[in-house]
């Protein structure tokens, strides 16, 4: 994967598909929060999969208003994991933040993840939707019983893989760019399953991780992209990582890294 040189502190990578209503609000709030952080040089990269609702056009219009906003258009819907791999080629930040654009992730939590990374120098800092043990910070709002049961089932399935995060299906994270680059090389999932696969492989590769509680609000505008097909792919992914040796690529890469040290 060929990438550009590091030229700023942070790249925020935002894959979009049919988010024209949410994107302007997310960008306004995100710039407002990140601009409060002293000496932070950042950019925002929107990767749009040719959204039928015109999200790409909205993003290009907004790029005239927001400094350091770039829009990468693709010809069709290719999936979340694919968008991360493609967008990473254009990121110039030493750190890369990923987050949802449907307002489920509030941009006010972005500085919390960045501060934790600065304090710990972790390879990955993940947002934890389930909050801290005290219940004071973080939590989920707006999930119906079906979503709660589905989420609980997904977490029970992944526990045997010992993921390094409490919330391995979450998608609000900060990576060191070289770490995300390596994970993009060893993962194969193009859709939402990228989050789970990358979490499992991050654990196998021995990356240093941490997490912070975040507030997760179920989307209000637009439609969810999670359908039955994604849950089927989730189960297939876990099955393949047990029986088909999908982790071998990660183990090989880890051996190479050990030899270089």
PDB file of C-alpha atoms in Angstrom:
ATOM      1  CA  UNK A   1       0.000   0.000   0.000  1.00  0.00           C
ATOM      2  CA  UNK A   2       1.639   3.206  -1.198  1.00  0.00           C
ATOM      3  CA  UNK A   3       1.055   6.161   1.115  1.00  0.00           C
ATOM      4  CA  UNK A   4       1.982   9.825   1.252  1.00  0.00           C
ATOM      5  CA  UNK A   5       4.522  11.304   3.668  1.00  0.00           C
ATOM      6  CA  UNK A   6       3.499  12.415   7.159  1.00  0.00           C
ATOM      7  CA  UNK A   7       2.725  16.134   7.079  1.00  0.00           C
ATOM      8  CA  UNK A   8       0.342  16.691  10.005  1.00  0.00           C
ATOM      9  CA  UNK A   9      -0.582  15.253  13.395  1.00  0.00           C
ATOM     10  CA  UNK A  10      -3.933  13.692  12.565  1.00  0.00           C
ATOM     11  CA  UNK A  11      -6.013  12.472   9.646  1.00  0.00           C
ATOM     12  CA  UNK A  12      -9.718  11.891  10.305  1.00  0.00           C
ATOM     13  CA  UNK A  13     -10.979   9.268   7.865  1.00  0.00           C
ATOM     14  CA  UNK A  14     -14.727   9.419   7.191  1.00  0.00           C
ATOM     15  CA  UNK A  15     -16.258   6.837   4.827  1.00  0.00           C
ATOM     16  CA  UNK A  16     -19.700   7.944   3.618  1.00  0.00           C
ATOM     17  CA  UNK A  17     -22.660   6.416   1.847  1.00  0.00           C
ATOM     18  CA  UNK A  18     -25.994   8.268   1.816  1.00  0.00           C
ATOM     19  CA  UNK A  19     -25.150  10.638   4.684  1.00  0.00           C
ATOM     20  CA  UNK A  20     -25.917  14.030   3.113  1.00  0.00           C
ATOM     21  CA  UNK A  21     -28.067  15.080   6.102  1.00  0.00           C
ATOM     22  CA  UNK A  22     -25.536  14.086   8.755  1.00  0.00           C
ATOM     23  CA  UNK A  23     -22.227  15.043   7.143  1.00  0.00           C
ATOM     24  CA  UNK A  24     -22.519  18.861   7.493  1.00  0.00           C
ATOM     25  CA  UNK A  25     -23.379  18.545  11.186  1.00  0.00           C
ATOM     26  CA  UNK A  26     -20.579  16.069  11.868  1.00  0.00           C
ATOM     27  CA  UNK A  27     -17.999  18.254  10.129  1.00  0.00           C
ATOM     28  CA  UNK A  28     -19.114  21.402  11.949  1.00  0.00           C
ATOM     29  CA  UNK A  29     -18.921  19.698  15.348  1.00  0.00           C
ATOM     30  CA  UNK A  30     -15.679  17.880  14.533  1.00  0.00           C
ATOM     31  CA  UNK A  31     -13.831  21.008  13.424  1.00  0.00           C
ATOM     32  CA  UNK A  32     -15.172  22.859  16.452  1.00  0.00           C
ATOM     33  CA  UNK A  33     -13.799  20.210  18.836  1.00  0.00           C
ATOM     34  CA  UNK A  34     -10.438  19.623  17.160  1.00  0.00           C
ATOM     35  CA  UNK A  35      -9.728  23.330  16.780  1.00  0.00           C
ATOM     36  CA  UNK A  36      -9.834  23.591  20.577  1.00  0.00           C
ATOM     37  CA  UNK A  37      -6.778  21.349  20.865  1.00  0.00           C
ATOM     38  CA  UNK A  38      -3.626  23.442  20.971  1.00  0.00           C
ATOM     39  CA  UNK A  39      -0.982  22.787  18.337  1.00  0.00           C
ATOM     40  CA  UNK A  40      -3.004  20.061  16.618  1.00  0.00           C
ATOM     41  CA  UNK A  41      -2.559  20.045  12.859  1.00  0.00           C
ATOM     42  CA  UNK A  42      -5.240  17.896  11.283  1.00  0.00           C
ATOM     43  CA  UNK A  43      -6.993  17.059   8.056  1.00  0.00           C
ATOM     44  CA  UNK A  44     -10.292  15.371   7.256  1.00  0.00           C
ATOM     45  CA  UNK A  45     -10.627  12.854   4.425  1.00  0.00           C
ATOM     46  CA  UNK A  46     -14.128  11.948   3.204  1.00  0.00           C
ATOM     47  CA  UNK A  47     -14.286   8.758   1.130  1.00  0.00           C
ATOM     48  CA  UNK A  48     -17.656   8.640  -0.629  1.00  0.00           C
ATOM     49  CA  UNK A  49     -18.851   5.522  -2.439  1.00  0.00           C
ATOM     50  CA  UNK A  50     -20.871   7.367  -5.106  1.00  0.00           C
ATOM     51  CA  UNK A  51     -23.813   7.931  -2.744  1.00  0.00           C
ATOM     52  CA  UNK A  52     -27.140   8.108  -4.642  1.00  0.00           C
ATOM     53  CA  UNK A  53     -28.342  10.866  -2.298  1.00  0.00           C
ATOM     54  CA  UNK A  54     -25.557  13.223  -3.384  1.00  0.00           C
ATOM     55  CA  UNK A  55     -23.378  13.007  -0.270  1.00  0.00           C
ATOM     56  CA  UNK A  56     -20.295  13.404  -2.452  1.00  0.00           C
ATOM     57  CA  UNK A  57     -21.585  16.678  -3.912  1.00  0.00           C
ATOM     58  CA  UNK A  58     -22.388  17.958  -0.426  1.00  0.00           C
ATOM     59  CA  UNK A  59     -18.896  17.011   0.733  1.00  0.00           C
ATOM     60  CA  UNK A  60     -17.262  18.832  -2.175  1.00  0.00           C
ATOM     61  CA  UNK A  61     -19.299  21.949  -1.415  1.00  0.00           C
ATOM     62  CA  UNK A  62     -18.300  21.748   2.248  1.00  0.00           C
ATOM     63  CA  UNK A  63     -14.636  21.452   1.265  1.00  0.00           C
ATOM     64  CA  UNK A  64     -14.849  25.091   0.188  1.00  0.00           C
ATOM     65  CA  UNK A  65     -15.869  26.050   3.732  1.00  0.00           C
ATOM     66  CA  UNK A  66     -13.728  23.766   5.879  1.00  0.00           C
ATOM     67  CA  UNK A  67      -9.943  24.009   5.636  1.00  0.00           C
ATOM     68  CA  UNK A  68      -7.980  20.788   5.120  1.00  0.00           C
ATOM     69  CA  UNK A  69     -11.093  18.843   4.043  1.00  0.00           C
ATOM     70  CA  UNK A  70     -10.508  16.584   1.058  1.00  0.00           C
ATOM     71  CA  UNK A  71     -13.055  14.428  -0.744  1.00  0.00           C
ATOM     72  CA  UNK A  72     -12.164  11.123  -2.394  1.00  0.00           C
ATOM     73  CA  UNK A  73     -14.900   9.820  -4.688  1.00  0.00           C
ATOM     74  CA  UNK A  74     -15.269   6.188  -5.724  1.00  0.00           C
ATOM     75  CA  UNK A  75     -17.365   4.705  -8.509  1.00  0.00           C
ATOM     76  CA  UNK A  76     -19.644   2.488  -6.408  1.00  0.00           C
ATOM     77  CA  UNK A  77     -20.362   1.102  -2.961  1.00  0.00           C
ATOM     78  CA  UNK A  78     -17.404  -1.056  -1.981  1.00  0.00           C
ATOM     79  CA  UNK A  79     -17.737  -1.338   1.790  1.00  0.00           C
ATOM     80  CA  UNK A  80     -16.360   0.188   4.964  1.00  0.00           C
ATOM     81  CA  UNK A  81     -13.127  -1.791   5.168  1.00  0.00           C
ATOM     82  CA  UNK A  82     -12.410  -1.076   1.524  1.00  0.00           C
ATOM     83  CA  UNK A  83     -12.964   2.647   2.169  1.00  0.00           C
ATOM     84  CA  UNK A  84     -10.412   2.604   5.008  1.00  0.00           C
ATOM     85  CA  UNK A  85      -7.799   0.952   2.803  1.00  0.00           C
ATOM     86  CA  UNK A  86      -8.407   3.364  -0.044  1.00  0.00           C
ATOM     87  CA  UNK A  87      -8.599   6.476   2.127  1.00  0.00           C
ATOM     88  CA  UNK A  88      -5.434   5.601   4.020  1.00  0.00           C
ATOM     89  CA  UNK A  89      -3.432   6.108   0.817  1.00  0.00           C
ATOM     90  CA  UNK A  90      -4.282   9.819   0.997  1.00  0.00           C
ATOM     91  CA  UNK A  91      -3.837  10.369   4.749  1.00  0.00           C
ATOM     92  CA  UNK A  92      -0.931  12.608   5.743  1.00  0.00           C
ATOM     93  CA  UNK A  93      -1.353  12.355   9.533  1.00  0.00           C
ATOM     94  CA  UNK A  94       0.894  10.501  11.960  1.00  0.00           C
ATOM     95  CA  UNK A  95      -2.346   9.336  13.586  1.00  0.00           C
ATOM     96  CA  UNK A  96      -5.535   8.251  11.834  1.00  0.00           C
ATOM     97  CA  UNK A  97      -8.949   8.544  13.461  1.00  0.00           C
ATOM     98  CA  UNK A  98     -11.950   6.625  12.159  1.00  0.00           C
ATOM     99  CA  UNK A  99     -15.514   7.359  13.205  1.00  0.00           C
ATOM    100  CA  UNK A 100     -19.067   7.038  11.903  1.00  0.00           C
ATOM    101  CA  UNK A 101     -20.736   9.922  10.087  1.00  0.00           C
ATOM    102  CA  UNK A 102     -24.289   9.151  11.210  1.00  0.00           C
ATOM    103  CA  UNK A 103     -23.940  11.128  14.488  1.00  0.00           C
ATOM    104  CA  UNK A 104     -23.843   7.913  16.521  1.00  0.00           C
ATOM    105  CA  UNK A 105     -20.338   9.018  17.511  1.00  0.00           C
ATOM    106  CA  UNK A 106     -20.323  12.528  18.915  1.00  0.00           C
ATOM    107  CA  UNK A 107     -17.277  14.540  17.831  1.00  0.00           C
ATOM    108  CA  UNK A 108     -16.887  15.855  21.377  1.00  0.00           C
ATOM    109  CA  UNK A 109     -15.397  12.453  22.248  1.00  0.00           C
ATOM    110  CA  UNK A 110     -12.664  12.808  19.620  1.00  0.00           C
ATOM    111  CA  UNK A 111     -10.324  14.858  21.866  1.00  0.00           C
ATOM    112  CA  UNK A 112     -10.669  12.213  24.597  1.00  0.00           C
ATOM    113  CA  UNK A 113      -9.283   9.525  22.309  1.00  0.00           C
ATOM    114  CA  UNK A 114      -6.469  11.792  21.131  1.00  0.00           C
ATOM    115  CA  UNK A 115      -5.467  12.838  24.645  1.00  0.00           C
ATOM    116  CA  UNK A 116      -5.364   9.211  25.773  1.00  0.00           C
ATOM    117  CA  UNK A 117      -3.132   8.335  22.835  1.00  0.00           C
ATOM    118  CA  UNK A 118      -0.800  11.214  23.651  1.00  0.00           C
ATOM    119  CA  UNK A 119      -0.633  10.129  27.291  1.00  0.00           C
ATOM    120  CA  UNK A 120      -0.035   6.433  26.644  1.00  0.00           C
ATOM    121  CA  UNK A 121       1.526   6.421  23.161  1.00  0.00           C
ATOM    122  CA  UNK A 122      -0.636   3.374  22.458  1.00  0.00           C
ATOM    123  CA  UNK A 123      -0.797   1.909  18.975  1.00  0.00           C
ATOM    124  CA  UNK A 124      -4.595   1.963  19.068  1.00  0.00           C
ATOM    125  CA  UNK A 125      -7.078   3.779  21.303  1.00  0.00           C
ATOM    126  CA  UNK A 126     -10.678   2.640  20.932  1.00  0.00           C
ATOM    127  CA  UNK A 127     -13.932   4.187  22.043  1.00  0.00           C
ATOM    128  CA  UNK A 128     -15.957   1.984  24.382  1.00  0.00           C
ATOM    129  CA  UNK A 129     -19.710   2.381  23.874  1.00  0.00           C
ATOM    130  CA  UNK A 130     -20.439   0.408  27.022  1.00  0.00           C
ATOM    131  CA  UNK A 131     -18.920   3.051  29.281  1.00  0.00           C
ATOM    132  CA  UNK A 132     -16.702   2.783  32.310  1.00  0.00           C
ATOM    133  CA  UNK A 133     -17.412   0.298  35.130  1.00  0.00           C
ATOM    134  CA  UNK A 134     -18.830   3.049  37.345  1.00  0.00           C
ATOM    135  CA  UNK A 135     -21.444   3.932  34.754  1.00  0.00           C
ATOM    136  CA  UNK A 136     -20.588   7.619  35.069  1.00  0.00           C
ATOM    137  CA  UNK A 137     -19.099   8.066  31.598  1.00  0.00           C
ATOM    138  CA  UNK A 138     -20.217   6.731  28.241  1.00  0.00           C
ATOM    139  CA  UNK A 139     -23.111   4.486  27.366  1.00  0.00           C
ATOM    140  CA  UNK A 140     -25.624   3.713  24.626  1.00  0.00           C
ATOM    141  CA  UNK A 141     -28.846   5.586  23.924  1.00  0.00           C
ATOM    142  CA  UNK A 142     -31.676   4.671  21.581  1.00  0.00           C
ATOM    143  CA  UNK A 143     -31.174   0.947  21.001  1.00  0.00           C
ATOM    144  CA  UNK A 144     -34.308  -1.191  20.856  1.00  0.00           C
ATOM    145  CA  UNK A 145     -34.416  -4.674  22.362  1.00  0.00           C
ATOM    146  CA  UNK A 146     -33.565  -6.341  19.032  1.00  0.00           C
ATOM    147  CA  UNK A 147     -30.379  -4.286  18.670  1.00  0.00           C
ATOM    148  CA  UNK A 148     -29.378  -4.996  22.278  1.00  0.00           C
ATOM    149  CA  UNK A 149     -29.826  -8.749  21.835  1.00  0.00           C
ATOM    150  CA  UNK A 150     -27.946  -8.739  18.524  1.00  0.00           C
ATOM    151  CA  UNK A 151     -25.063  -6.783  20.033  1.00  0.00           C
ATOM    152  CA  UNK A 152     -24.848  -9.066  23.041  1.00  0.00           C
ATOM    153  CA  UNK A 153     -24.826 -12.125  20.800  1.00  0.00           C
ATOM    154  CA  UNK A 154     -22.062 -10.661  18.632  1.00  0.00           C
ATOM    155  CA  UNK A 155     -19.931 -10.005  21.705  1.00  0.00           C
ATOM    156  CA  UNK A 156     -20.417 -13.523  23.047  1.00  0.00           C
ATOM    157  CA  UNK A 157     -19.253 -14.958  19.721  1.00  0.00           C
ATOM    158  CA  UNK A 158     -16.054 -12.922  19.670  1.00  0.00           C
ATOM    159  CA  UNK A 159     -15.001 -13.496  23.303  1.00  0.00           C
ATOM    160  CA  UNK A 160     -13.071 -16.736  22.565  1.00  0.00           C
ATOM    161  CA  UNK A 161     -10.771 -14.704  20.298  1.00  0.00           C
ATOM    162  CA  UNK A 162      -9.679 -12.507  23.240  1.00  0.00           C
ATOM    163  CA  UNK A 163      -9.970  -9.147  21.459  1.00  0.00           C
ATOM    164  CA  UNK A 164      -7.946  -6.352  23.099  1.00  0.00           C
ATOM    165  CA  UNK A 165     -10.986  -4.045  23.355  1.00  0.00           C
ATOM    166  CA  UNK A 166     -14.123  -4.184  25.474  1.00  0.00           C
ATOM    167  CA  UNK A 167     -16.009  -2.997  22.385  1.00  0.00           C
ATOM    168  CA  UNK A 168     -14.408  -4.832  19.418  1.00  0.00           C
ATOM    169  CA  UNK A 169     -17.311  -4.095  17.059  1.00  0.00           C
ATOM    170  CA  UNK A 170     -17.057  -0.339  17.635  1.00  0.00           C
ATOM    171  CA  UNK A 171     -15.710   1.960  14.933  1.00  0.00           C
ATOM    172  CA  UNK A 172     -14.507   5.040  16.843  1.00  0.00           C
ATOM    173  CA  UNK A 173     -10.738   4.550  17.059  1.00  0.00           C
ATOM    174  CA  UNK A 174      -7.380   6.287  16.778  1.00  0.00           C
ATOM    175  CA  UNK A 175      -4.495   4.393  15.184  1.00  0.00           C
ATOM    176  CA  UNK A 176      -0.867   5.133  14.632  1.00  0.00           C
ATOM    177  CA  UNK A 177      -0.818   5.360  10.866  1.00  0.00           C
ATOM    178  CA  UNK A 178       1.754   2.612  10.390  1.00  0.00           C
ATOM    179  CA  UNK A 179      -0.341   0.312  12.589  1.00  0.00           C
ATOM    180  CA  UNK A 180      -3.514   0.870  10.576  1.00  0.00           C
ATOM    181  CA  UNK A 181      -1.496   0.356   7.407  1.00  0.00           C
ATOM    182  CA  UNK A 182      -0.276  -3.045   8.613  1.00  0.00           C
ATOM    183  CA  UNK A 183      -3.758  -4.067   9.724  1.00  0.00           C
ATOM    184  CA  UNK A 184      -5.162  -3.086   6.338  1.00  0.00           C
ATOM    185  CA  UNK A 185      -2.655  -5.455   4.752  1.00  0.00           C
ATOM    186  CA  UNK A 186      -3.528  -8.466   6.909  1.00  0.00           C
ATOM    187  CA  UNK A 187      -7.315  -8.024   6.986  1.00  0.00           C
ATOM    188  CA  UNK A 188      -9.596  -9.206   4.209  1.00  0.00           C
ATOM    189  CA  UNK A 189     -13.014  -7.885   5.231  1.00  0.00           C
ATOM    190  CA  UNK A 190     -14.360  -5.098   3.046  1.00  0.00           C
ATOM    191  CA  UNK A 191     -17.480  -4.323   5.068  1.00  0.00           C
ATOM    192  CA  UNK A 192     -18.326  -3.639   8.706  1.00  0.00           C
ATOM    193  CA  UNK A 193     -16.539  -6.849   9.712  1.00  0.00           C
ATOM    194  CA  UNK A 194     -13.274  -4.957   9.238  1.00  0.00           C
ATOM    195  CA  UNK A 195     -13.659  -3.627  12.799  1.00  0.00           C
ATOM    196  CA  UNK A 196     -13.825  -7.092  14.318  1.00  0.00           C
ATOM    197  CA  UNK A 197     -11.135  -8.631  12.132  1.00  0.00           C
ATOM    198  CA  UNK A 198      -8.730  -5.751  12.770  1.00  0.00           C
ATOM    199  CA  UNK A 199      -9.380  -5.963  16.529  1.00  0.00           C
ATOM    200  CA  UNK A 200      -8.620  -9.685  16.645  1.00  0.00           C
ATOM    201  CA  UNK A 201      -5.486  -9.317  14.532  1.00  0.00           C
ATOM    202  CA  UNK A 202      -4.311  -6.326  16.586  1.00  0.00           C
ATOM    203  CA  UNK A 203      -4.358  -8.624  19.596  1.00  0.00           C
ATOM    204  CA  UNK A 204      -2.476 -11.356  17.764  1.00  0.00           C
ATOM    205  CA  UNK A 205       0.133  -8.867  16.588  1.00  0.00           C
ATOM    206  CA  UNK A 206       0.663  -7.689  20.149  1.00  0.00           C
ATOM    207  CA  UNK A 207      -0.165  -4.034  19.573  1.00  0.00           C
ATOM    208  CA  UNK A 208      -0.478  -1.825  22.639  1.00  0.00           C
ATOM    209  CA  UNK A 209      -4.094  -0.738  23.063  1.00  0.00           C
ATOM    210  CA  UNK A 210      -6.256   1.343  25.368  1.00  0.00           C
ATOM    211  CA  UNK A 211      -9.837   2.571  25.413  1.00  0.00           C
ATOM    212  CA  UNK A 212     -11.961   5.436  26.657  1.00  0.00           C
ATOM    213  CA  UNK A 213     -15.698   5.522  27.379  1.00  0.00           C
ATOM    214  CA  UNK A 214     -17.784   7.256  24.722  1.00  0.00           C
ATOM    215  CA  UNK A 215     -21.447   8.091  24.309  1.00  0.00           C
ATOM    216  CA  UNK A 216     -23.178   6.242  21.474  1.00  0.00           C
ATOM    217  CA  UNK A 217     -26.537   7.501  20.196  1.00  0.00           C
ATOM    218  CA  UNK A 218     -28.559   5.494  17.698  1.00  0.00           C
ATOM    219  CA  UNK A 219     -28.856   7.365  14.415  1.00  0.00           C
ATOM    220  CA  UNK A 220     -31.771   9.799  13.986  1.00  0.00           C
ATOM    221  CA  UNK A 221     -31.336  10.828  10.332  1.00  0.00           C
ATOM    222  CA  UNK A 222     -30.788   8.460   7.416  1.00  0.00           C
ATOM    223  CA  UNK A 223     -30.932   4.677   7.317  1.00  0.00           C
ATOM    224  CA  UNK A 224     -28.716   2.101   8.979  1.00  0.00           C
ATOM    225  CA  UNK A 225     -26.357   0.169   6.693  1.00  0.00           C
ATOM    226  CA  UNK A 226     -26.402  -2.897   8.966  1.00  0.00           C
ATOM    227  CA  UNK A 227     -28.555  -5.636   7.488  1.00  0.00           C
ATOM    228  CA  UNK A 228     -28.898  -9.390   7.812  1.00  0.00           C
ATOM    229  CA  UNK A 229     -26.103  -9.858   5.290  1.00  0.00           C
ATOM    230  CA  UNK A 230     -23.581  -8.116   7.551  1.00  0.00           C
ATOM    231  CA  UNK A 231     -24.433 -10.366  10.483  1.00  0.00           C
ATOM    232  CA  UNK A 232     -24.041 -13.422   8.258  1.00  0.00           C
ATOM    233  CA  UNK A 233     -20.635 -12.162   7.121  1.00  0.00           C
ATOM    234  CA  UNK A 234     -19.718 -11.583  10.781  1.00  0.00           C
ATOM    235  CA  UNK A 235     -20.374 -15.215  11.661  1.00  0.00           C
ATOM    236  CA  UNK A 236     -18.547 -16.373   8.519  1.00  0.00           C
ATOM    237  CA  UNK A 237     -15.537 -14.235   9.449  1.00  0.00           C
ATOM    238  CA  UNK A 238     -15.256 -15.741  12.927  1.00  0.00           C
ATOM    239  CA  UNK A 239     -15.661 -19.235  11.505  1.00  0.00           C
ATOM    240  CA  UNK A 240     -12.937 -18.639   8.936  1.00  0.00           C
ATOM    241  CA  UNK A 241     -10.527 -17.274  11.535  1.00  0.00           C
ATOM    242  CA  UNK A 242     -10.899 -20.491  13.508  1.00  0.00           C
ATOM    243  CA  UNK A 243     -10.822 -23.081  10.742  1.00  0.00           C
ATOM    244  CA  UNK A 244      -9.180 -21.496   7.726  1.00  0.00           C
ATOM    245  CA  UNK A 245      -6.061 -20.002   9.287  1.00  0.00           C
ATOM    246  CA  UNK A 246      -6.858 -16.388   8.456  1.00  0.00           C
ATOM    247  CA  UNK A 247      -4.578 -15.351  11.321  1.00  0.00           C
ATOM    248  CA  UNK A 248      -1.490 -16.819   9.625  1.00  0.00           C
ATOM    249  CA  UNK A 249      -0.825 -13.590   7.733  1.00  0.00           C
ATOM    250  CA  UNK A 250      -0.769 -11.701  11.008  1.00  0.00           C
ATOM    251  CA  UNK A 251       1.584 -14.227  12.613  1.00  0.00           C
ATOM    252  CA  UNK A 252       3.964 -13.999   9.652  1.00  0.00           C
ATOM    253  CA  UNK A 253       4.019 -10.220   9.841  1.00  0.00           C
ATOM    254  CA  UNK A 254       4.642 -10.337  13.595  1.00  0.00           C
ATOM    255  CA  UNK A 255       7.658 -12.629  13.059  1.00  0.00           C
ATOM    256  CA  UNK A 256       9.065 -10.185  10.528  1.00  0.00           C
ATOM    257  CA  UNK A 257       8.612  -7.292  12.960  1.00  0.00           C
ATOM    258  CA  UNK A 258      10.369  -9.260  15.719  1.00  0.00           C
ATOM    259  CA  UNK A 259      13.365  -9.977  13.473  1.00  0.00           C
ATOM    260  CA  UNK A 260      13.748  -6.294  12.660  1.00  0.00           C
ATOM    261  CA  UNK A 261      13.893  -5.281  16.340  1.00  0.00           C
TER     262      UNK A 261
END
